[in-house]
Short mmCIF file of C-alpha atoms in Angstrom, two decimals:
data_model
loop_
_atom_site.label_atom_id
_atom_site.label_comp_id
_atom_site.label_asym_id
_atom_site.label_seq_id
_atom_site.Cartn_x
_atom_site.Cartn_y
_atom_site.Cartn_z
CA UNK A 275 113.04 55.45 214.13
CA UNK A 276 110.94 58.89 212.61
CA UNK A 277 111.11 61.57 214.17
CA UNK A 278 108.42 64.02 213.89
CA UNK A 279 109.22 67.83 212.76
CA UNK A 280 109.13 70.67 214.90
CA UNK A 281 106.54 72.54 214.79
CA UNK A 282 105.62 76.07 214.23
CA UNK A 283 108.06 78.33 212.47
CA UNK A 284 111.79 77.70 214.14
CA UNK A 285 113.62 80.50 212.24
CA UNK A 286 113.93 84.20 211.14
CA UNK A 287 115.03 82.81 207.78
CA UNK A 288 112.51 80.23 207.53
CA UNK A 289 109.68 83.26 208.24
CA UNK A 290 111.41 85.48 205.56
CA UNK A 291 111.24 82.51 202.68
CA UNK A 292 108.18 82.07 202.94
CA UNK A 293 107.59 85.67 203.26
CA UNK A 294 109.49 86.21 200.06
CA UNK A 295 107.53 83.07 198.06
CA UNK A 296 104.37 84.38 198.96
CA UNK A 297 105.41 88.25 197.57
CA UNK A 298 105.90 86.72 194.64
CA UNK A 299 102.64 85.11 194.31
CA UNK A 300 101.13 88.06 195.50
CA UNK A 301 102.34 91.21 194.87
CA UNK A 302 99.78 93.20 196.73
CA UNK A 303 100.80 91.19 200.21
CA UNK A 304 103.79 93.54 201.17
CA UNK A 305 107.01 90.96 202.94
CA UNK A 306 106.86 93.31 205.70
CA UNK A 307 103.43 92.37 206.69
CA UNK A 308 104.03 89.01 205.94
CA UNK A 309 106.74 88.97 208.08
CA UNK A 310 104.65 90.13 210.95
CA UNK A 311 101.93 87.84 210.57
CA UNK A 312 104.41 84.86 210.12
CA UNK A 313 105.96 86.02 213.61
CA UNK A 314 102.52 86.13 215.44
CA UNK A 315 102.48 82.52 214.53
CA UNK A 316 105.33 81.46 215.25
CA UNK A 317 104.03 78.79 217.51
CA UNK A 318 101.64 77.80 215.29
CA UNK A 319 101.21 73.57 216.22
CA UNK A 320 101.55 72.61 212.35
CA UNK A 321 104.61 71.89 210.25
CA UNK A 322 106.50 74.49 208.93
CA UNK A 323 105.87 72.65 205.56
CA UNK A 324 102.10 71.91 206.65
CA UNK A 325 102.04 76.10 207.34
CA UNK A 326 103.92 77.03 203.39
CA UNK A 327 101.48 74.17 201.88
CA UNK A 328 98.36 76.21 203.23
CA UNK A 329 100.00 79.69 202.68
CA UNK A 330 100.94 78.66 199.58
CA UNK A 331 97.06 77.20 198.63
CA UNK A 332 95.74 80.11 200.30
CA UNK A 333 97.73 83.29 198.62
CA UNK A 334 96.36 81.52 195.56
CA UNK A 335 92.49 82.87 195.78
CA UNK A 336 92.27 85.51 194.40
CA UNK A 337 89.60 87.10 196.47
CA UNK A 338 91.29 86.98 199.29
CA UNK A 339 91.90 90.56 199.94
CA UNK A 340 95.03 89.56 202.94
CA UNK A 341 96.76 86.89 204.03
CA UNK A 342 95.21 87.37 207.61
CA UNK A 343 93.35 83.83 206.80
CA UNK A 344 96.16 81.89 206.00
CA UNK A 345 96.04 80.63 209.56
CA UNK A 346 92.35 79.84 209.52
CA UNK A 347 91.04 76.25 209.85
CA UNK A 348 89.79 75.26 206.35
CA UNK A 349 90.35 73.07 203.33
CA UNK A 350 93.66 74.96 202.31
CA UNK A 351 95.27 72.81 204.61
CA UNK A 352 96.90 69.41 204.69
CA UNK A 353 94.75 66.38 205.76
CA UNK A 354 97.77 65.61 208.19
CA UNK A 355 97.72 69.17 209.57
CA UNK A 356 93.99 69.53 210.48
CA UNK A 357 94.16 67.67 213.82
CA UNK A 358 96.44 69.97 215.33
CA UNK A 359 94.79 73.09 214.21
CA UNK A 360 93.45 75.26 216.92
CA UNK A 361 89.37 75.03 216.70
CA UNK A 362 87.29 77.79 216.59
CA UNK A 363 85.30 77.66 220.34
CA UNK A 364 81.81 77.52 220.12
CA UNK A 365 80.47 81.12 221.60
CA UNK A 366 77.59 79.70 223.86
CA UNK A 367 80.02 76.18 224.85
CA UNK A 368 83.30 77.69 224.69
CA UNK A 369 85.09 74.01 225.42
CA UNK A 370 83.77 72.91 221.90
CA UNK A 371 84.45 73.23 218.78
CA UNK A 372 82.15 75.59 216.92
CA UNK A 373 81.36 72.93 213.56
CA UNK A 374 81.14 70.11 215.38
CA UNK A 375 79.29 71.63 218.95
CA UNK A 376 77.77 68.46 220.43
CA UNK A 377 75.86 70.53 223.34
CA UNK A 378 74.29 72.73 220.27
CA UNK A 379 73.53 69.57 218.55
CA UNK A 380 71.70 68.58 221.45
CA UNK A 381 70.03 72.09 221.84
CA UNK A 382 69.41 71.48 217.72
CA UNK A 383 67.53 68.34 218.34
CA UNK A 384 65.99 69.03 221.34
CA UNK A 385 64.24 72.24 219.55
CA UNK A 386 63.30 70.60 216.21
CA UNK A 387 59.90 72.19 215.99
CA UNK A 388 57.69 72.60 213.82
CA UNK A 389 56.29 75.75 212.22
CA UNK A 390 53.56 76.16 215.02
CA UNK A 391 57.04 75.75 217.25
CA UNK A 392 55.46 72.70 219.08
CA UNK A 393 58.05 70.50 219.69
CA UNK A 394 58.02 67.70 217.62
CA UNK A 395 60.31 65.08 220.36
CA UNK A 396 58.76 66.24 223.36
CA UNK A 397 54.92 66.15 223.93
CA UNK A 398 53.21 69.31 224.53
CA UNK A 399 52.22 69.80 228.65
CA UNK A 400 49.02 68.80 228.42
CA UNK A 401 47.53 66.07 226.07
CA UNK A 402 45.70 67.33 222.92
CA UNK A 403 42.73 65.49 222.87
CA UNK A 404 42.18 65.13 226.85
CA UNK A 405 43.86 68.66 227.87
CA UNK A 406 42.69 67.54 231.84
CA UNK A 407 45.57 65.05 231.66
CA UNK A 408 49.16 65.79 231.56
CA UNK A 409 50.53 64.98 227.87
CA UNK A 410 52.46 61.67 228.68
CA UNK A 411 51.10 60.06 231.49
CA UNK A 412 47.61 60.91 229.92
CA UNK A 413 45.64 57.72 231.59
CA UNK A 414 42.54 57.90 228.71
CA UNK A 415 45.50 57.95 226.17
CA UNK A 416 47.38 54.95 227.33
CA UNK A 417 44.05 52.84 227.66
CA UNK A 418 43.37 53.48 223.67
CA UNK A 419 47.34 52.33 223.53
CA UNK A 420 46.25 49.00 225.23
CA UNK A 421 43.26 48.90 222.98
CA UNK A 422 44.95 49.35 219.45
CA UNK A 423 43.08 52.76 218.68
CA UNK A 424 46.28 54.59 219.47
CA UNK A 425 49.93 54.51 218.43
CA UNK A 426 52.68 54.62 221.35
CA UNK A 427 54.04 57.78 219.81
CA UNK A 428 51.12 59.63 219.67
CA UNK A 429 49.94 59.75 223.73
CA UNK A 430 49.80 63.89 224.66
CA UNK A 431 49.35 64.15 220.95
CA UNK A 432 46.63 64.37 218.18
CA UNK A 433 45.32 61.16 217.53
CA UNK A 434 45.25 61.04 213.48
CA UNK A 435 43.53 57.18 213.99
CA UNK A 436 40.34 58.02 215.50
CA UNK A 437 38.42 60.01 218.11
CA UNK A 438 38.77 59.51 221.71
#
């Protein structure tokens, strides 16, 4: 039988390795303030392996200014770890995750316009070429549908076959 390993970090001593490894990859990361972050994340829901593995990645950029991000999602760590790591919320749909919002997805493909910002999914309100019908229940539009003059996808819109 496996057992899986707690998570988060369980001790004072486990804090203050890890602390002390990462000082000595970076010297300009003080262990006091290491200490602290490690302490406000305590409860973090990966691996106390999973969390030196992506301290350990991270601390090695060297444009990283502070370790602040070491507990950011991103590629620094473990495959294993990334389904437990909190998600950033989307700001407009808070219960999703901000990289992979479906509702803004939606919202995306709802609005793909073009540069005029007429919708290119959703007909305009009134047809194009008969503006005294409504775009898709246009009855002159449908007729040239029935007739082979018009394509299905183009009733409320332009027709680029031929005049109406």
């Amino acid at each position: 039988m496996t057992t899986t390993p707690p998570t988060g970090i369980q001790t004072r001593e486990q804090a203050a390795c890890l602390a002390n490894l990462l000082n000595q990859i970076r010297p300009d990361w003080p262990t006091s303030s290491l200490m602290t972050l490690l302490a406000e994340h305590r409860t973090h829901p990966a691996t106390f392996g999973e969390i030196c593995q992506a301290a350990i990645t991270k601390a090695q950029e060297a444009d990283l200014r502070t370790p602040a991000a070491i507990f950011n999602p991103g590629p620094h760590w473990p495959e294993r770890a990334k389904a437990t790591l909190p998600r950033t919320p989307c700001p407009q749909h808070r219960e999703e995750d901000e990289h992979t919002c479906r509702c803004c997805a939606a919202d995306r493909l709802a609005a793909n316009t073009t540069n005029t910002g007429q919708s290119e999914l959703a007909p305009p309100a009134t047809c194009q070429d008969h503006p005294e019908h409504e775009a898709g229940t246009c009855p002159t539009c449908w007729a040239e549908v029935q007739t082979g003059t018009r394509r299905r996808n183009h009733i409320g819109r332009h027709n680029p076959q031929g005049h109406s």
